[in-house]
Amino acid sequence: MTVAAHFQFKNNTLHAEDVSLAALAEEHGTPLYVYSRQALHDAWDAYRVASEGRNVLVCYGMKANSNLAVLNEFKQLGSGFDIVSGGELARVLAIGGDPGKIVFSGVGKQVWEMRAALEAGVKCFNVESEAELLRLAQVAQEMGKVAPVSLRVNPDVDAKTHPYISTGLKENKFGIAIESAMAVYQRAAALPSLQVVGVDCHIGSQITEVSPYLDALDKLVALIQALASQGIHLKHLDLGGGIGIRYTDETPLSPTDLLDNVFRVLEQQGLAHLQIVLEPGRSLVGNAGALLTRVEFLKHSEAKNFAIVDAAMNDLLRPTLYDAWHSVEAVAPRQSEGSTPRYDIVGPICESGDWLARDRPMELQQGDLLAIMSAGAYAFTMASQYNTRPRAAEVMVDGAKAHVVRPRETLGSLFSTETVLD
Ligand SMILES: *Cc1c(COP(=O)(O)O)cnc(C)c1O
């Protein structure tokens, strides 16, 4: 039975590629993040195939999963990176990533982050406000550099996704309203320490249909043409990330669905010379990961059954934050005896919001192992040490081999730099 492409049952035990998750839990303990190298490559391949023969740069939206081992895979496959902080820039530089393929997004870039990105020589700053534009111009001028810029415009389209991950509506904090974009571009074009190179948008995340992208594209195309009539000629059009994945029964659009449609519009509009930049995060890593956890206790009350597990909201925040649904698999499923009970899968943290899944029919016993699926994106990167819980180890499976790509944090490391007053 297939759970996700590279997570399959063999001999009634869930495996990542050729490695048993039971063996991994035995060796490395739980909770444990497990990634499939092959799944990363397959996800990349969907973008590679869709881009063939087209001028497309894929910049992995690395906030989804920024482990160096993950970044290194995408670097080797030819990916660029979409960064949102100086810290993410440092990670890309640490693996020898090409700064010429980095786009720098984010609403609150600080001076030191701008400096570091200018020093590195990033492809583009995706500027989100006029104030940021002026700061960037100043920083670049002080350094004697010219900053390549794109304006992130807010096309005011509905991405038809969860409100917390919808970013392209007027009321969101992101981007520059499309009506104001022309004036801000003219301002940018007049500043000698800036070079206008592109336009970008990012309308949301876990998008499953192509139509919101095409709505955004129509608005950007109109802007690009208006800019050209004013003598401002762009080199690239960045449509952001946002392609969804299957958590349960979604059938998200594919990179090919997106790019076939985009290039049709560009050709119709005489804009086929533009480079298309994409910033996919979730769709490159989400289904390449699982969070492995062990049942500590079962608790039955009149109203509910709880499976209290050793992973918690500090390891996987998405259910708490977005009411997100993750599939939960028993690593070694038990035969059902009569009617299958329903469990809420909850963590040990002292918050009622600490739940991972609700109302799941499962045959469970204390000590059983569970795999929370689709935990490759926005899982470890959102992890915290709340309740002084060390962040879990990350393992990457490659065929029959498992590599620890980040060890479990030690208790000592959690507070070794803290001091008390005399
Ligand atoms: C988060 C983010 C992405 C990646 O989004 P996904 O939904 O994970 O593909 C891309 N670009 C920007 C600007 C982002 O903030």
Short mmCIF file of C-alpha atoms and ligand atoms in Angstrom, two decimals:
data_model
loop_
_atom_site.label_atom_id
_atom_site.label_comp_id
_atom_site.label_asym_id
_atom_site.label_seq_id
_atom_site.Cartn_x
_atom_site.Cartn_y
_atom_site.Cartn_z
CA MET A 1 0.00 0.00 0.00
CA THR A 2 1.24 3.46 -0.91
CA VAL A 3 1.04 6.21 1.66
CA ALA A 4 3.20 8.71 -0.20
CA ALA A 5 5.39 7.89 -3.17
CA HIS A 6 8.45 6.89 -1.16
CA PHE A 7 6.70 5.86 2.05
CA GLN A 8 5.27 2.39 1.54
CA PHE A 9 4.33 -0.67 3.55
CA LYS A 10 6.57 -3.69 3.18
CA ASN A 11 5.89 -6.75 5.37
CA ASN A 12 3.22 -4.75 7.20
CA THR A 13 5.77 -2.13 8.28
CA LEU A 14 5.94 1.39 6.91
CA HIS A 15 9.23 2.16 5.18
CA ALA A 16 10.91 5.27 3.88
CA GLU A 17 12.45 4.02 0.64
CA ASP A 18 14.12 0.77 1.77
CA VAL A 19 14.45 1.63 5.45
CA SER A 20 11.93 0.47 8.03
CA LEU A 21 10.58 3.29 10.17
CA ALA A 22 10.51 0.89 13.11
CA ALA A 23 14.25 0.35 12.71
CA LEU A 24 14.83 4.10 12.48
CA ALA A 25 12.86 4.74 15.66
CA GLU A 26 14.84 2.01 17.41
CA GLU A 27 18.14 3.46 16.37
CA HIS A 28 17.50 7.21 16.61
CA GLY A 29 14.59 7.51 19.04
CA THR A 30 11.41 9.54 18.63
CA PRO A 31 10.16 12.04 17.75
CA LEU A 32 12.13 11.90 14.53
CA TYR A 33 11.83 13.68 11.19
CA VAL A 34 12.45 11.32 8.29
CA TYR A 35 13.03 12.59 4.75
CA SER A 36 13.26 10.64 1.50
CA ARG A 37 16.02 11.80 -0.80
CA GLN A 38 14.31 10.22 -3.79
CA ALA A 39 11.08 12.05 -3.02
CA LEU A 40 12.97 15.36 -3.14
CA HIS A 41 14.39 14.41 -6.51
CA ASP A 42 10.98 13.37 -7.86
CA ALA A 43 9.39 16.62 -6.72
CA TRP A 44 12.19 18.56 -8.41
CA ASP A 45 11.71 16.51 -11.54
CA ALA A 46 8.12 17.75 -11.92
CA TYR A 47 9.49 21.30 -12.14
CA ARG A 48 12.38 20.28 -14.39
CA VAL A 49 10.06 18.60 -16.89
CA ALA A 50 7.62 21.54 -16.83
CA SER A 51 10.51 23.96 -17.47
CA GLU A 52 12.13 22.08 -20.33
CA GLY A 53 12.83 24.33 -23.32
CA ARG A 54 11.58 27.36 -21.41
CA ASN A 55 13.36 30.22 -19.69
CA VAL A 56 12.44 29.29 -16.12
CA LEU A 57 14.39 29.65 -12.90
CA VAL A 58 13.10 27.67 -9.93
CA CYS A 59 14.15 29.23 -6.62
CA TYR A 60 13.32 26.81 -3.81
CA GLY A 61 11.27 28.62 -1.15
CA MET A 62 13.59 27.37 1.56
CA LYS A 63 11.62 28.45 4.60
CA ALA A 64 9.64 25.23 4.06
CA ASN A 65 12.67 23.14 5.03
CA SER A 66 16.10 24.70 5.33
CA ASN A 67 18.21 21.76 6.50
CA LEU A 68 21.55 21.99 4.70
CA ALA A 69 21.18 18.44 3.37
CA VAL A 70 17.88 19.39 1.73
CA LEU A 71 19.34 22.61 0.32
CA ASN A 72 22.32 20.73 -1.02
CA GLU A 73 20.12 18.32 -2.97
CA PHE A 74 18.32 21.19 -4.66
CA LYS A 75 21.54 23.07 -5.30
CA GLN A 76 22.95 20.03 -7.06
CA LEU A 77 19.78 19.70 -9.11
CA GLY A 78 20.28 23.28 -10.31
CA SER A 79 17.85 25.12 -8.09
CA GLY A 80 18.11 28.70 -6.98
CA PHE A 81 16.75 29.82 -3.62
CA ASP A 82 14.05 32.16 -2.38
CA ILE A 83 15.26 33.49 0.96
CA VAL A 84 13.42 35.57 3.54
CA SER A 85 16.21 36.44 5.98
CA GLY A 86 19.91 36.95 6.44
CA GLY A 87 19.94 33.63 8.24
CA GLU A 88 18.60 31.82 5.19
CA LEU A 89 21.19 33.61 3.05
CA ALA A 90 23.91 32.29 5.35
CA ARG A 91 22.57 28.75 4.93
CA VAL A 92 22.68 28.99 1.13
CA LEU A 93 26.22 30.37 1.25
CA ALA A 94 27.19 27.58 3.67
CA ILE A 95 26.39 24.95 1.05
CA GLY A 96 28.09 26.90 -1.72
CA GLY A 97 24.84 27.95 -3.41
CA ASP A 98 25.03 30.41 -6.31
CA PRO A 99 24.06 33.90 -5.07
CA GLY A 100 23.20 34.76 -8.67
CA LYS A 101 20.22 32.44 -8.30
CA ILE A 102 18.94 33.90 -5.00
CA VAL A 103 15.85 36.07 -4.76
CA PHE A 104 15.39 37.85 -1.44
CA SER A 105 11.77 38.14 -0.29
CA GLY A 106 10.22 39.39 2.95
CA VAL A 107 8.42 42.48 4.27
CA GLY A 108 10.92 43.54 6.92
CA LYS A 109 14.45 43.40 5.55
CA GLN A 110 16.95 44.91 7.98
CA VAL A 111 20.00 46.93 7.01
CA TRP A 112 22.43 44.13 7.88
CA GLU A 113 20.45 41.69 5.77
CA MET A 114 20.48 44.03 2.78
CA ARG A 115 24.22 44.50 3.19
CA ALA A 116 24.88 40.78 3.36
CA ALA A 117 22.76 40.14 0.27
CA LEU A 118 24.43 42.94 -1.68
CA GLU A 119 27.83 41.66 -0.61
CA ALA A 120 26.92 38.16 -1.78
CA GLY A 121 25.51 39.46 -5.07
CA VAL A 122 21.96 38.12 -5.07
CA LYS A 123 19.94 37.98 -8.27
CA CYS A 124 17.17 40.20 -6.98
CA PHE A 125 15.58 41.93 -4.00
CA ASN A 126 11.83 41.39 -3.98
CA VAL A 127 10.86 44.74 -2.47
CA GLU A 128 7.59 44.94 -0.59
CA SER A 129 7.14 48.64 0.20
CA GLU A 130 8.29 52.09 -0.78
CA ALA A 131 10.04 52.49 2.58
CA GLU A 132 12.02 49.32 1.92
CA LEU A 133 12.91 50.59 -1.55
CA LEU A 134 14.36 53.78 -0.09
CA ARG A 135 16.31 51.89 2.56
CA LEU A 136 17.73 49.55 -0.05
CA ALA A 137 18.73 52.45 -2.30
CA GLN A 138 20.53 54.06 0.62
CA VAL A 139 22.34 50.89 1.69
CA ALA A 140 23.42 50.11 -1.88
CA GLN A 141 24.63 53.66 -2.40
CA GLU A 142 26.72 53.55 0.78
CA MET A 143 28.31 50.32 -0.44
CA GLY A 144 28.90 51.70 -3.93
CA LYS A 145 26.67 49.00 -5.40
CA VAL A 146 23.61 48.81 -7.58
CA ALA A 147 20.82 46.68 -6.13
CA PRO A 148 18.73 44.63 -8.58
CA VAL A 149 15.07 45.04 -7.64
CA SER A 150 11.68 43.60 -8.34
CA LEU A 151 8.55 44.96 -6.71
CA ARG A 152 6.34 42.46 -5.02
CA VAL A 153 2.92 43.57 -6.08
CA ASN A 154 -0.23 42.53 -4.40
CA PRO A 155 -2.58 41.61 -7.23
CA ASP A 156 -5.63 41.36 -4.94
CA VAL A 157 -6.64 37.87 -5.98
CA ASP A 158 -8.18 35.15 -3.86
CA ALA A 159 -5.85 32.14 -3.69
CA LYS A 160 -8.77 30.06 -2.32
CA THR A 161 -6.73 28.68 0.54
CA HIS A 162 -6.60 29.04 4.35
CA PRO A 163 -6.75 32.72 5.44
CA TYR A 164 -3.43 32.39 7.34
CA ILE A 165 -1.63 31.27 4.18
CA SER A 166 -3.39 33.58 1.76
CA THR A 167 -1.15 36.52 0.98
CA GLY A 168 -2.39 38.14 -2.23
CA LEU A 169 -5.48 39.95 -0.97
CA LYS A 170 -5.69 43.70 -0.38
CA GLU A 171 -5.98 43.23 3.37
CA ASN A 172 -2.73 41.21 3.64
CA LYS A 173 0.48 42.83 4.86
CA PHE A 174 2.43 41.68 1.81
CA GLY A 175 3.48 43.55 -1.28
CA ILE A 176 2.61 46.85 -2.89
CA ALA A 177 -0.97 47.41 -4.06
CA ILE A 178 -1.05 46.93 -7.79
CA GLU A 179 -2.59 50.39 -8.29
CA SER A 180 0.45 52.00 -6.63
CA ALA A 181 3.04 49.88 -8.39
CA MET A 182 3.58 52.18 -11.39
CA ALA A 183 4.47 55.15 -9.20
CA VAL A 184 6.86 53.09 -7.07
CA TYR A 185 8.54 51.66 -10.19
CA GLN A 186 9.06 55.17 -11.51
CA ARG A 187 10.62 56.14 -8.22
CA ALA A 188 12.88 53.06 -8.32
CA ALA A 189 13.92 53.72 -11.91
CA ALA A 190 15.03 57.22 -10.94
CA LEU A 191 17.35 56.02 -8.16
CA PRO A 192 20.88 55.41 -9.46
CA SER A 193 21.74 52.75 -6.85
CA LEU A 194 18.81 50.59 -7.97
CA GLN A 195 18.29 48.63 -11.16
CA VAL A 196 14.75 47.54 -11.92
CA VAL A 197 14.87 43.97 -13.20
CA GLY A 198 11.55 42.31 -12.49
CA VAL A 199 8.17 42.04 -10.89
CA ASP A 200 6.97 39.42 -8.45
CA CYS A 201 3.97 38.23 -6.49
CA HIS A 202 3.24 35.40 -4.10
CA ILE A 203 -0.45 34.99 -3.61
CA GLY A 204 -0.58 32.26 -1.01
CA SER A 205 0.23 28.69 -0.16
CA GLN A 206 -1.33 25.25 -0.58
CA ILE A 207 -3.06 26.49 -3.74
CA THR A 208 -4.74 23.67 -5.64
CA GLU A 209 -6.14 25.41 -8.73
CA VAL A 210 -4.47 27.20 -11.60
CA SER A 211 -7.05 30.00 -11.83
CA PRO A 212 -5.70 32.21 -8.99
CA TYR A 213 -2.28 32.20 -10.68
CA LEU A 214 -3.83 33.19 -13.99
CA ASP A 215 -5.82 35.97 -12.34
CA ALA A 216 -2.57 37.28 -10.85
CA LEU A 217 -0.72 36.83 -14.14
CA ASP A 218 -3.30 38.91 -16.04
CA LYS A 219 -2.78 41.79 -13.64
CA LEU A 220 1.01 41.53 -13.77
CA VAL A 221 0.99 41.39 -17.57
CA ALA A 222 -1.03 44.59 -17.71
CA LEU A 223 1.47 46.22 -15.35
CA ILE A 224 4.47 44.99 -17.36
CA GLN A 225 2.97 46.46 -20.53
CA ALA A 226 2.19 49.76 -18.82
CA LEU A 227 5.75 49.89 -17.51
CA ALA A 228 7.18 49.20 -20.96
CA SER A 229 5.17 52.11 -22.36
CA GLN A 230 6.96 54.28 -19.79
CA GLY A 231 10.36 52.97 -20.82
CA ILE A 232 10.75 50.55 -17.90
CA HIS A 233 11.59 47.13 -19.33
CA LEU A 234 11.62 44.10 -17.05
CA LYS A 235 13.68 40.94 -17.47
CA HIS A 236 11.76 38.55 -15.28
CA LEU A 237 8.35 37.78 -13.90
CA ASP A 238 8.30 35.90 -10.59
CA LEU A 239 5.02 34.16 -9.77
CA GLY A 240 6.10 33.09 -6.28
CA GLY A 241 5.44 29.70 -4.76
CA GLY A 242 2.26 28.24 -3.44
CA ILE A 243 1.55 25.06 -5.39
CA GLY A 244 -0.23 22.74 -2.98
CA ILE A 245 0.37 19.11 -2.11
CA ARG A 246 -1.90 16.21 -1.27
CA TYR A 247 -2.40 16.03 2.51
CA THR A 248 -5.61 14.05 2.22
CA ASP A 249 -7.65 14.03 -0.99
CA GLU A 250 -6.55 17.24 -2.72
CA THR A 251 -5.59 17.09 -6.39
CA PRO A 252 -3.35 20.13 -6.72
CA LEU A 253 -2.29 21.66 -10.00
CA SER A 254 1.07 20.45 -11.32
CA PRO A 255 4.04 22.61 -12.35
CA THR A 256 3.22 21.62 -15.95
CA ASP A 257 -0.41 22.81 -15.56
CA LEU A 258 0.94 26.11 -14.31
CA LEU A 259 3.72 26.69 -16.81
CA ASP A 260 1.75 25.56 -19.88
CA ASN A 261 -0.87 28.14 -19.00
CA VAL A 262 1.64 30.86 -18.13
CA PHE A 263 3.64 30.50 -21.33
CA ARG A 264 0.45 30.47 -23.43
CA VAL A 265 -0.47 33.86 -21.96
CA LEU A 266 3.06 35.23 -22.37
CA GLU A 267 3.17 34.22 -26.02
CA GLN A 268 -0.25 35.73 -26.68
CA GLN A 269 0.89 38.97 -25.06
CA GLY A 270 4.23 39.15 -26.86
CA LEU A 271 6.10 38.68 -23.58
CA ALA A 272 7.83 35.38 -24.34
CA HIS A 273 11.24 37.04 -23.79
CA LEU A 274 10.61 37.26 -20.05
CA GLN A 275 12.27 34.80 -17.69
CA ILE A 276 9.75 33.13 -15.40
CA VAL A 277 10.85 32.66 -11.79
CA LEU A 278 9.00 30.31 -9.44
CA GLU A 279 9.51 30.01 -5.68
CA PRO A 280 8.03 26.63 -4.71
CA GLY A 281 8.52 25.50 -1.13
CA ARG A 282 5.91 23.04 0.09
CA SER A 283 5.51 21.25 -3.25
CA LEU A 284 9.23 20.38 -3.33
CA VAL A 285 9.50 18.98 0.20
CA GLY A 286 6.11 18.46 1.86
CA ASN A 287 5.48 14.87 0.90
CA ALA A 288 9.15 13.95 1.18
CA GLY A 289 8.96 13.90 4.98
CA ALA A 290 7.23 12.20 7.88
CA LEU A 291 7.34 12.82 11.61
CA LEU A 292 7.79 9.60 13.53
CA THR A 293 6.34 9.48 17.03
CA ARG A 294 5.58 6.88 19.70
CA VAL A 295 2.39 6.44 21.70
CA GLU A 296 3.20 7.08 25.36
CA PHE A 297 -0.27 6.51 26.78
CA LEU A 298 -3.82 5.85 25.71
CA LYS A 299 -6.47 7.69 27.65
CA HIS A 300 -10.15 6.86 27.35
CA SER A 301 -12.88 9.12 28.61
CA GLU A 302 -16.59 9.09 27.96
CA ALA A 303 -16.32 11.86 25.40
CA LYS A 304 -13.02 11.05 23.71
CA ASN A 305 -10.12 8.70 23.27
CA PHE A 306 -6.71 10.27 23.36
CA ALA A 307 -3.43 8.87 22.13
CA ILE A 308 -0.76 10.87 23.91
CA VAL A 309 2.37 10.73 21.79
CA ASP A 310 5.93 11.99 22.23
CA ALA A 311 5.71 14.53 19.39
CA ALA A 312 3.91 17.77 20.01
CA MET A 313 2.96 21.16 18.63
CA ASN A 314 6.57 22.25 19.09
CA ASP A 315 7.55 19.61 16.48
CA LEU A 316 4.62 20.14 14.11
CA LEU A 317 2.79 23.42 14.55
CA ARG A 318 0.57 23.28 11.48
CA PRO A 319 -2.48 21.63 13.10
CA THR A 320 -2.44 24.18 15.93
CA LEU A 321 -1.67 27.16 13.69
CA TYR A 322 -3.81 26.43 10.64
CA ASP A 323 -6.12 23.66 11.75
CA ALA A 324 -4.16 21.61 9.22
CA TRP A 325 -4.90 17.97 8.47
CA HIS A 326 -2.02 15.48 8.35
CA SER A 327 -2.52 11.84 7.57
CA VAL A 328 -1.45 9.55 10.44
CA GLU A 329 -0.28 6.02 9.78
CA ALA A 330 0.50 3.27 12.24
CA VAL A 331 4.00 2.07 11.36
CA ALA A 332 2.88 -1.51 12.05
CA PRO A 333 -0.91 -1.47 11.67
CA ARG A 334 -2.92 -3.78 13.96
CA GLN A 335 -5.89 -5.86 12.87
CA SER A 336 -9.15 -4.30 13.94
CA GLU A 337 -11.12 -6.24 16.55
CA GLY A 338 -14.72 -5.21 16.11
CA SER A 339 -15.42 -1.49 15.85
CA THR A 340 -12.34 0.66 15.48
CA PRO A 341 -12.05 3.38 18.13
CA ARG A 342 -11.42 7.00 17.19
CA TYR A 343 -8.50 8.87 18.71
CA ASP A 344 -7.31 12.41 19.05
CA ILE A 345 -3.55 12.28 18.64
CA VAL A 346 -2.14 14.80 21.12
CA GLY A 347 1.24 15.82 22.49
CA PRO A 348 2.47 16.22 26.07
CA ILE A 349 2.61 20.03 26.00
CA CYS A 350 0.56 22.02 28.49
CA GLU A 351 -1.76 23.63 25.92
CA SER A 352 -5.16 22.49 24.75
CA GLY A 353 -3.99 23.55 21.30
CA ASP A 354 -1.37 20.82 21.44
CA TRP A 355 -2.90 18.31 19.05
CA LEU A 356 -1.60 16.70 15.88
CA ALA A 357 -4.70 14.97 14.52
CA ARG A 358 -8.31 14.54 15.60
CA ASP A 359 -10.91 11.84 15.46
CA ARG A 360 -8.87 9.21 13.63
CA PRO A 361 -10.10 5.64 13.54
CA MET A 362 -7.11 3.56 14.66
CA GLU A 363 -6.33 0.35 16.49
CA LEU A 364 -3.65 1.46 18.94
CA GLN A 365 -1.69 0.21 21.92
CA GLN A 366 0.75 1.92 24.21
CA GLY A 367 4.22 1.92 22.64
CA ASP A 368 2.98 1.88 19.04
CA LEU A 369 4.78 3.96 16.46
CA LEU A 370 2.93 6.47 14.31
CA ALA A 371 4.05 8.36 11.23
CA ILE A 372 2.56 11.82 10.76
CA MET A 373 2.75 12.21 7.00
CA SER A 374 3.49 15.25 4.81
CA ALA A 375 5.85 16.64 7.44
CA GLY A 376 8.63 17.62 5.05
CA ALA A 377 7.44 21.24 4.81
CA TYR A 378 6.87 23.75 7.61
CA ALA A 379 7.52 21.14 10.29
CA PHE A 380 11.11 21.29 11.50
CA THR A 381 11.47 24.91 10.33
CA MET A 382 8.59 25.92 12.59
CA ALA A 383 9.78 23.76 15.50
CA SER A 384 10.51 25.33 18.87
CA GLN A 385 11.86 24.26 22.21
CA TYR A 386 8.65 25.12 24.07
CA ASN A 387 8.41 23.24 27.37
CA THR A 388 12.22 22.85 27.15
CA ARG A 389 11.85 20.07 24.65
CA PRO A 390 14.95 19.49 22.53
CA ARG A 391 14.21 19.73 18.83
CA ALA A 392 14.06 16.28 17.25
CA ALA A 393 16.70 14.79 14.97
CA GLU A 394 16.35 14.87 11.19
CA VAL A 395 17.27 11.82 9.12
CA MET A 396 17.53 11.58 5.35
CA VAL A 397 16.98 8.17 3.83
CA ASP A 398 18.76 7.29 0.61
CA GLY A 399 17.80 3.83 -0.60
CA ALA A 400 18.74 1.41 2.15
CA LYS A 401 20.81 3.98 4.05
CA ALA A 402 19.76 6.54 6.63
CA HIS A 403 21.86 9.62 7.34
CA VAL A 404 21.42 11.82 10.39
CA VAL A 405 21.41 15.28 8.85
CA ARG A 406 20.81 17.03 12.18
CA PRO A 407 21.19 15.27 15.52
CA ARG A 408 18.63 15.55 18.27
CA GLU A 409 19.36 18.58 20.44
CA THR A 410 20.77 17.78 23.84
CA LEU A 411 19.19 19.06 27.03
CA GLY A 412 22.41 20.84 27.96
CA SER A 413 22.49 22.77 24.71
CA LEU A 414 19.04 24.19 25.42
CA PHE A 415 20.20 26.42 28.25
CA SER A 416 23.99 26.29 28.31
CA THR A 417 24.28 29.95 27.27
CA GLU A 418 21.81 31.24 29.84
CA THR A 419 23.11 33.01 32.94
CA VAL A 420 21.75 33.89 36.35
CA LEU A 421 22.19 37.20 38.16
CA ASP A 422 24.60 37.55 41.12
C1 LIG B 1 6.58 31.02 1.76
C2 LIG B 1 6.92 31.63 0.48
C3 LIG B 1 7.17 30.83 -0.65
C4 LIG B 1 6.97 29.34 -0.65
O1 LIG B 1 5.61 29.04 -0.54
P1 LIG B 1 5.06 27.53 -0.70
O2 LIG B 1 3.60 27.66 -0.49
O3 LIG B 1 5.72 26.71 0.33
O4 LIG B 1 5.39 27.09 -2.09
C5 LIG B 1 7.56 31.46 -1.81
N1 LIG B 1 7.71 32.80 -1.87
C6 LIG B 1 7.48 33.60 -0.82
C7 LIG B 1 7.66 35.07 -0.95
C8 LIG B 1 7.07 33.05 0.39
O5 LIG B 1 6.83 33.85 1.43
#
